[in-house]
Amino acid sequence: MKGHAVAGPSLALIKYWGKRSTADNTPATGSLAVTLSGLESRTEVSFDDRDSVVVNGEEQPIDRFLPFLDGLKAGLDLENRGLAVKSTNNFPTAAGLASSSSGFAALAGAVAALAGSEAPPSKLSALARLGSGSATRPIYGGFTVFDAGALAAEPEQGESFWPDFRVVLCVVREGAKATSSRKGMESSRLTSPYYQPWVDSSPALLAEARNALSHRDWSRLGPLVRQSYLRMFGTMFSSEPPLIYWQPESLALIQTLEALRREGFTAYETMDAGPQVKVFCPAAQAVELVAELDRRVPGLRYLTAAPGPGLRTWRTPGEV
Ligand code: PMV
């Protein structure tokens, strides 16, 4: 048998940065995110005599995946089985485009499918957490919340809740990032004097953003989105050693968006643990926004996505 799964990346509007418990991989700050359409991690898993993980055709050092695979096996009654995992992303991997969220969600789903498990989404979300906190979220489509201290994410608004919602992903660099979010957020927790204020101020941001989202209110949601990522970067810049994920083009895009807002665009950016800039905007502005960004910050690759579906899984017969 083979287990299969497809998941889209989960892009946070309100950010998770910092762990409440490193052992349980629970977040110190709650996040509000959107699962994206069009971009996907596609994973297939079969039983084998040993564990192996191949991502985009390249075999990965297995040590990185063993704790996660062991957690999945324990949760799905597959102890003592070897798993051969093959996964592909149709977008840049480990570069701050949330490939860990879709990758670990798809892996949890594919292993559950292989096991013939009827696990509910809440259990799949909790299992995905063992790989990466953000992977709890794209088990569900549309908008999701992963609360501080929670074991699993929850659906917030469905995929078709806000048909006018678009995300423009500005790809500044294609290569993998220098410091993983796992290491980076631990470093911020241990060394940044701004970490605790970040954690303390985050529930109010999350609550206000949920409310703004429920009203599909760009003018309230947009500034909250910007506050969240800029406060998060405050803890990154002030970590020791400093975490500087930005590239010159990242700042150029941030400043260009400031100008474009003054010119009437409804466009609000966010960033993650990488140099890419992601811009939320109404569907009717997306094409013109990309044209303006491309004109003012030339040479980058742009992708446009909408809220997408949650995890899809299935099982097929195959060689044993
Ligand atoms: O769970 P991870 O390791 O993919 O960390 C996600 C961290 C951010 O992308 C910066 C924020 C978020 O909420 O997705």
Short mmCIF file of C-alpha atoms and ligand atoms in Angstrom, two decimals:
data_model
loop_
_atom_site.label_atom_id
_atom_site.label_comp_id
_atom_site.label_asym_id
_atom_site.label_seq_id
_atom_site.Cartn_x
_atom_site.Cartn_y
_atom_site.Cartn_z
CA MET A 1 0.00 0.00 0.00
CA LYS A 2 0.97 3.62 -0.39
CA GLY A 3 -0.34 6.58 1.60
CA HIS A 4 -0.63 9.89 -0.23
CA ALA A 5 -1.27 13.45 0.87
CA VAL A 6 -1.29 16.97 -0.52
CA ALA A 7 -1.13 20.08 1.66
CA GLY A 8 -0.76 23.79 0.96
CA PRO A 9 1.54 26.05 2.95
CA SER A 10 0.12 27.96 5.89
CA LEU A 11 1.06 31.64 5.86
CA ALA A 12 0.57 33.48 9.15
CA LEU A 13 -1.10 36.90 9.31
CA ILE A 14 -0.44 36.97 13.07
CA LYS A 15 2.80 35.23 13.88
CA TYR A 16 3.93 32.30 15.96
CA TRP A 17 7.49 32.92 17.14
CA GLY A 18 8.73 31.20 20.31
CA LYS A 19 7.82 28.00 22.06
CA ARG A 20 5.98 27.62 25.34
CA SER A 21 7.37 24.08 25.58
CA THR A 22 10.22 22.82 23.43
CA ALA A 23 9.46 19.22 24.44
CA ASP A 24 5.84 19.45 23.24
CA ASN A 25 6.47 21.98 20.47
CA THR A 26 3.65 24.21 21.72
CA PRO A 27 3.68 27.90 20.76
CA ALA A 28 4.20 30.84 23.11
CA THR A 29 2.21 33.10 20.79
CA GLY A 30 -1.04 32.27 19.04
CA SER A 31 -1.13 32.59 15.25
CA LEU A 32 -3.82 33.34 12.67
CA ALA A 33 -2.97 31.97 9.23
CA VAL A 34 -4.30 31.27 5.76
CA THR A 35 -3.78 27.99 3.89
CA LEU A 36 -2.70 28.82 0.34
CA SER A 37 -4.02 27.44 -2.94
CA GLY A 38 -1.80 26.47 -5.87
CA LEU A 39 1.39 25.94 -3.85
CA GLU A 40 1.62 22.41 -2.48
CA SER A 41 3.67 19.69 -0.84
CA ARG A 42 2.83 16.28 -2.31
CA THR A 43 3.95 13.27 -0.27
CA GLU A 44 3.79 9.51 -0.65
CA VAL A 45 4.78 6.95 1.98
CA SER A 46 5.21 3.20 1.82
CA PHE A 47 6.47 0.58 4.27
CA ASP A 48 10.16 -0.31 3.95
CA ASP A 49 12.82 -2.06 6.05
CA ARG A 50 14.31 1.29 7.08
CA ASP A 51 13.22 4.92 7.37
CA SER A 52 14.15 7.25 4.53
CA VAL A 53 13.04 10.71 3.44
CA VAL A 54 13.54 12.09 -0.07
CA VAL A 55 12.54 15.73 -0.69
CA ASN A 56 12.50 17.04 -4.27
CA GLY A 57 14.52 13.98 -5.36
CA GLU A 58 17.26 14.41 -2.71
CA GLU A 59 17.71 11.99 0.17
CA GLN A 60 17.65 13.94 3.46
CA PRO A 61 19.77 13.29 6.58
CA ILE A 62 17.36 11.02 8.47
CA ASP A 63 18.31 12.28 11.96
CA ARG A 64 16.31 15.45 11.36
CA PHE A 65 13.16 13.43 10.70
CA LEU A 66 13.47 10.55 13.16
CA PRO A 67 11.80 12.19 16.18
CA PHE A 68 8.88 13.19 13.95
CA LEU A 69 8.59 9.79 12.27
CA ASP A 70 8.78 8.07 15.68
CA GLY A 71 6.02 10.37 16.99
CA LEU A 72 3.83 9.58 13.97
CA LYS A 73 4.41 5.85 14.34
CA ALA A 74 3.58 5.97 18.05
CA GLY A 75 0.41 7.96 17.35
CA LEU A 76 -0.75 5.70 14.51
CA ASP A 77 0.18 2.24 15.86
CA LEU A 78 3.01 1.72 13.39
CA GLU A 79 5.84 1.05 15.83
CA ASN A 80 8.71 -1.00 14.39
CA ARG A 81 7.72 -0.30 10.77
CA GLY A 82 10.18 1.41 8.41
CA LEU A 83 8.76 4.22 6.29
CA ALA A 84 9.97 5.34 2.86
CA VAL A 85 8.87 8.95 2.34
CA LYS A 86 8.99 10.86 -0.95
CA SER A 87 7.90 14.47 -1.00
CA THR A 88 7.96 17.26 -3.58
CA ASN A 89 7.20 20.95 -3.26
CA ASN A 90 6.09 22.94 -6.31
CA PHE A 91 7.64 26.10 -4.74
CA PRO A 92 11.01 27.02 -3.10
CA THR A 93 11.80 24.76 -0.11
CA ALA A 94 13.00 26.02 3.32
CA ALA A 95 13.28 29.60 2.10
CA GLY A 96 10.59 31.21 4.23
CA LEU A 97 7.68 30.23 2.00
CA ALA A 98 6.27 27.97 4.71
CA SER A 99 7.37 24.70 3.11
CA SER A 100 7.79 23.15 6.57
CA SER A 101 4.09 23.76 7.31
CA SER A 102 2.87 22.01 4.16
CA GLY A 103 5.65 19.40 4.21
CA PHE A 104 5.03 18.14 7.74
CA ALA A 105 1.23 18.36 7.36
CA ALA A 106 1.42 16.26 4.18
CA LEU A 107 3.77 13.78 5.84
CA ALA A 108 1.44 13.32 8.82
CA GLY A 109 -1.49 12.87 6.41
CA ALA A 110 0.31 10.40 4.15
CA VAL A 111 1.41 8.22 7.08
CA ALA A 112 -2.14 8.28 8.50
CA ALA A 113 -3.48 7.24 5.07
CA LEU A 114 -0.93 4.42 4.84
CA ALA A 115 -1.97 3.23 8.32
CA GLY A 116 -5.62 3.23 7.19
CA SER A 117 -6.30 5.53 10.12
CA GLU A 118 -9.63 7.28 10.57
CA ALA A 119 -7.89 9.92 12.70
CA PRO A 120 -9.95 13.15 12.85
CA PRO A 121 -8.35 16.42 11.65
CA SER A 122 -7.68 17.49 15.24
CA LYS A 123 -5.48 14.42 15.75
CA LEU A 124 -3.67 14.93 12.42
CA SER A 125 -3.08 18.55 13.39
CA ALA A 126 -1.61 17.48 16.75
CA LEU A 127 0.60 14.89 15.04
CA ALA A 128 1.81 17.45 12.48
CA ARG A 129 2.82 19.70 15.41
CA LEU A 130 5.58 17.25 16.29
CA GLY A 131 7.26 18.16 12.96
CA SER A 132 6.66 21.90 12.99
CA GLY A 133 4.25 24.17 14.85
CA SER A 134 3.03 25.84 11.67
CA ALA A 135 2.20 22.39 10.22
CA THR A 136 -0.78 22.12 12.60
CA ARG A 137 -2.57 24.78 10.55
CA PRO A 138 -2.87 23.59 6.90
CA ILE A 139 -4.70 20.43 7.99
CA TYR A 140 -7.60 22.86 7.57
CA GLY A 141 -8.30 25.04 4.55
CA GLY A 142 -9.09 28.74 4.61
CA PHE A 143 -8.17 30.64 7.77
CA THR A 144 -6.92 28.87 10.89
CA VAL A 145 -5.86 29.66 14.46
CA PHE A 146 -3.15 27.90 16.44
CA ASP A 147 -3.51 29.26 19.96
CA ALA A 148 -0.70 29.84 22.45
CA GLY A 149 -0.07 26.60 24.36
CA ALA A 150 -2.44 24.60 22.13
CA LEU A 151 -1.74 21.06 20.91
CA ALA A 152 -3.56 21.50 17.60
CA ALA A 153 -4.82 24.25 15.30
CA GLU A 154 -8.49 24.99 14.72
CA PRO A 155 -10.41 26.14 11.67
CA GLU A 156 -11.35 29.83 11.89
CA GLN A 157 -13.03 30.71 8.56
CA GLY A 158 -13.55 28.39 5.59
CA GLU A 159 -11.80 28.46 2.23
CA SER A 160 -14.62 30.44 0.54
CA PHE A 161 -15.17 32.89 3.42
CA TRP A 162 -13.33 35.76 1.71
CA PRO A 163 -13.29 35.25 -2.09
CA ASP A 164 -11.66 38.67 -2.54
CA PHE A 165 -8.54 37.69 -0.52
CA ARG A 166 -5.23 37.26 -2.36
CA VAL A 167 -1.60 36.80 -1.38
CA VAL A 168 1.24 37.98 -3.61
CA LEU A 169 4.46 36.13 -2.76
CA CYS A 170 7.56 38.10 -3.72
CA VAL A 171 10.45 35.65 -4.05
CA VAL A 172 13.58 37.60 -3.14
CA ARG A 173 15.95 34.60 -2.88
CA GLU A 174 15.31 30.99 -3.95
CA GLY A 175 17.94 29.32 -1.74
CA ALA A 176 17.35 27.70 1.65
CA LYS A 177 17.47 29.98 4.70
CA ALA A 178 20.49 30.33 6.99
CA THR A 179 18.86 29.69 10.40
CA SER A 180 15.85 27.42 10.76
CA SER A 181 12.81 28.88 12.50
CA ARG A 182 13.17 26.21 15.20
CA LYS A 183 16.69 27.42 16.11
CA GLY A 184 15.86 31.06 15.51
CA MET A 185 12.86 31.19 17.82
CA GLU A 186 14.77 29.40 20.57
CA SER A 187 17.57 31.93 20.24
CA SER A 188 15.06 34.82 20.48
CA ARG A 189 13.47 33.29 23.58
CA LEU A 190 16.81 32.86 25.30
CA THR A 191 18.57 36.07 24.29
CA SER A 192 16.23 38.88 23.16
CA PRO A 193 15.18 41.45 25.79
CA TYR A 194 12.11 42.07 23.62
CA TYR A 195 10.96 38.45 23.65
CA GLN A 196 8.71 38.65 26.73
CA PRO A 197 7.01 41.91 25.64
CA TRP A 198 6.42 40.22 22.26
CA VAL A 199 4.75 37.24 23.95
CA ASP A 200 2.77 39.47 26.33
CA SER A 201 1.45 41.75 23.59
CA SER A 202 0.51 38.99 21.20
CA PRO A 203 -2.92 37.87 22.57
CA ALA A 204 -4.40 41.33 22.00
CA LEU A 205 -3.11 41.39 18.41
CA LEU A 206 -4.55 37.94 17.75
CA ALA A 207 -7.96 38.80 19.23
CA GLU A 208 -8.23 42.04 17.23
CA ALA A 209 -7.12 40.34 14.02
CA ARG A 210 -9.69 37.54 14.43
CA ASN A 211 -12.37 40.15 14.83
CA ALA A 212 -11.17 42.17 11.82
CA LEU A 213 -11.07 38.98 9.74
CA SER A 214 -14.61 38.06 10.76
CA HIS A 215 -15.71 41.42 9.25
CA ARG A 216 -13.43 41.01 6.19
CA ASP A 217 -12.11 44.42 7.17
CA TRP A 218 -8.89 45.22 5.28
CA SER A 219 -8.36 48.59 6.95
CA ARG A 220 -8.30 47.02 10.43
CA LEU A 221 -6.65 43.71 9.57
CA GLY A 222 -3.81 45.16 7.46
CA PRO A 223 -2.12 47.29 10.16
CA LEU A 224 -2.39 44.38 12.65
CA VAL A 225 -0.67 42.07 10.15
CA ARG A 226 2.18 44.56 9.85
CA GLN A 227 2.50 45.04 13.61
CA SER A 228 2.74 41.30 14.13
CA TYR A 229 5.62 40.61 11.77
CA LEU A 230 7.51 43.80 12.67
CA ARG A 231 7.29 43.02 16.39
CA MET A 232 8.43 39.47 15.64
CA PHE A 233 11.42 40.86 13.72
CA GLY A 234 12.11 43.14 16.70
CA THR A 235 12.83 39.99 18.72
CA MET A 236 14.88 38.53 15.84
CA PHE A 237 17.07 41.61 15.31
CA SER A 238 17.66 41.88 19.08
CA SER A 239 18.66 38.20 19.50
CA GLU A 240 22.29 37.33 20.17
CA PRO A 241 23.68 36.61 17.61
CA PRO A 242 21.22 38.83 15.69
CA LEU A 243 18.89 37.11 13.27
CA ILE A 244 18.74 39.14 10.09
CA TYR A 245 16.65 37.29 7.53
CA TRP A 246 16.11 40.40 5.40
CA GLN A 247 17.87 41.11 2.13
CA PRO A 248 18.11 44.56 0.51
CA GLU A 249 15.17 43.70 -1.77
CA SER A 250 13.05 42.79 1.28
CA LEU A 251 13.41 46.33 2.63
CA ALA A 252 12.94 47.81 -0.85
CA LEU A 253 9.61 45.94 -1.09
CA ILE A 254 8.51 47.07 2.39
CA GLN A 255 9.21 50.71 1.49
CA THR A 256 7.62 50.39 -1.94
CA LEU A 257 4.46 48.99 -0.33
CA GLU A 258 4.38 51.98 2.00
CA ALA A 259 4.40 54.23 -1.08
CA LEU A 260 1.80 52.10 -2.88
CA ARG A 261 -0.55 52.34 0.11
CA ARG A 262 -0.24 56.12 -0.05
CA GLU A 263 -1.14 55.86 -3.74
CA GLY A 264 -4.33 53.99 -2.87
CA PHE A 265 -3.43 50.29 -2.85
CA THR A 266 -4.91 48.13 -0.10
CA ALA A 267 -1.79 45.99 0.33
CA TYR A 268 -0.21 44.82 3.58
CA GLU A 269 2.95 42.78 3.79
CA THR A 270 4.25 40.10 6.13
CA MET A 271 7.50 38.13 6.34
CA ASP A 272 8.67 34.90 7.97
CA ALA A 273 12.05 33.36 8.79
CA GLY A 274 13.46 34.25 5.38
CA PRO A 275 13.85 37.16 2.95
CA GLN A 276 10.58 36.71 1.04
CA VAL A 277 7.87 39.35 1.32
CA LYS A 278 4.22 38.25 1.16
CA VAL A 279 1.53 40.80 0.46
CA PHE A 280 -2.17 40.48 1.29
CA CYS A 281 -4.46 42.44 -1.04
CA PRO A 282 -7.91 42.38 -2.67
CA ALA A 283 -8.20 40.22 -5.82
CA ALA A 284 -8.99 43.23 -8.02
CA GLN A 285 -5.63 44.86 -7.13
CA ALA A 286 -3.35 41.82 -7.40
CA VAL A 287 -2.37 42.11 -11.09
CA GLU A 288 -1.69 45.84 -10.92
CA LEU A 289 0.17 45.41 -7.61
CA VAL A 290 2.54 42.84 -9.13
CA ALA A 291 3.12 45.14 -12.13
CA GLU A 292 3.99 48.07 -9.82
CA LEU A 293 6.25 46.00 -7.57
CA ASP A 294 8.02 44.54 -10.59
CA ARG A 295 8.53 48.01 -12.06
CA ARG A 296 9.91 49.49 -8.81
CA VAL A 297 11.85 46.45 -7.49
CA PRO A 298 12.76 44.62 -10.70
CA GLY A 299 14.13 41.11 -11.14
CA LEU A 300 12.07 39.17 -8.58
CA ARG A 301 9.67 36.27 -9.08
CA TYR A 302 6.05 36.79 -8.07
CA LEU A 303 3.44 34.13 -7.27
CA THR A 304 -0.19 34.84 -6.48
CA ALA A 305 -2.33 32.59 -4.27
CA ALA A 306 -5.81 32.59 -2.72
CA PRO A 307 -7.14 30.80 0.38
CA GLY A 308 -6.95 27.10 -0.44
CA PRO A 309 -8.21 23.72 0.75
CA GLY A 310 -6.97 21.76 3.73
CA LEU A 311 -5.09 18.46 3.72
CA ARG A 312 -6.22 15.80 1.21
CA THR A 313 -5.20 12.15 1.74
CA TRP A 314 -5.75 8.81 -0.02
CA ARG A 315 -4.36 5.31 -0.20
CA THR A 316 -3.40 3.21 -3.23
CA PRO A 317 -2.27 -0.37 -3.66
CA GLY A 318 1.47 -0.65 -4.45
CA GLU A 319 4.42 -2.97 -4.00
CA VAL A 320 4.77 -4.12 -0.36
O1 PMV B 1 6.60 26.05 12.86
P1 PMV B 1 7.72 26.64 12.08
O2 PMV B 1 9.03 26.12 12.52
O3 PMV B 1 7.48 26.51 10.60
O4 PMV B 1 7.75 28.22 12.42
C1 PMV B 1 6.92 29.17 11.83
C2 PMV B 1 7.44 30.52 12.11
C3 PMV B 1 6.93 31.64 11.24
O5 PMV B 1 6.79 31.24 9.89
C4 PMV B 1 7.95 32.78 11.28
C5 PMV B 1 5.60 32.22 11.75
C6 PMV B 1 4.35 31.41 11.52
O6 PMV B 1 3.45 31.54 12.35
O7 PMV B 1 4.25 30.68 10.51
#
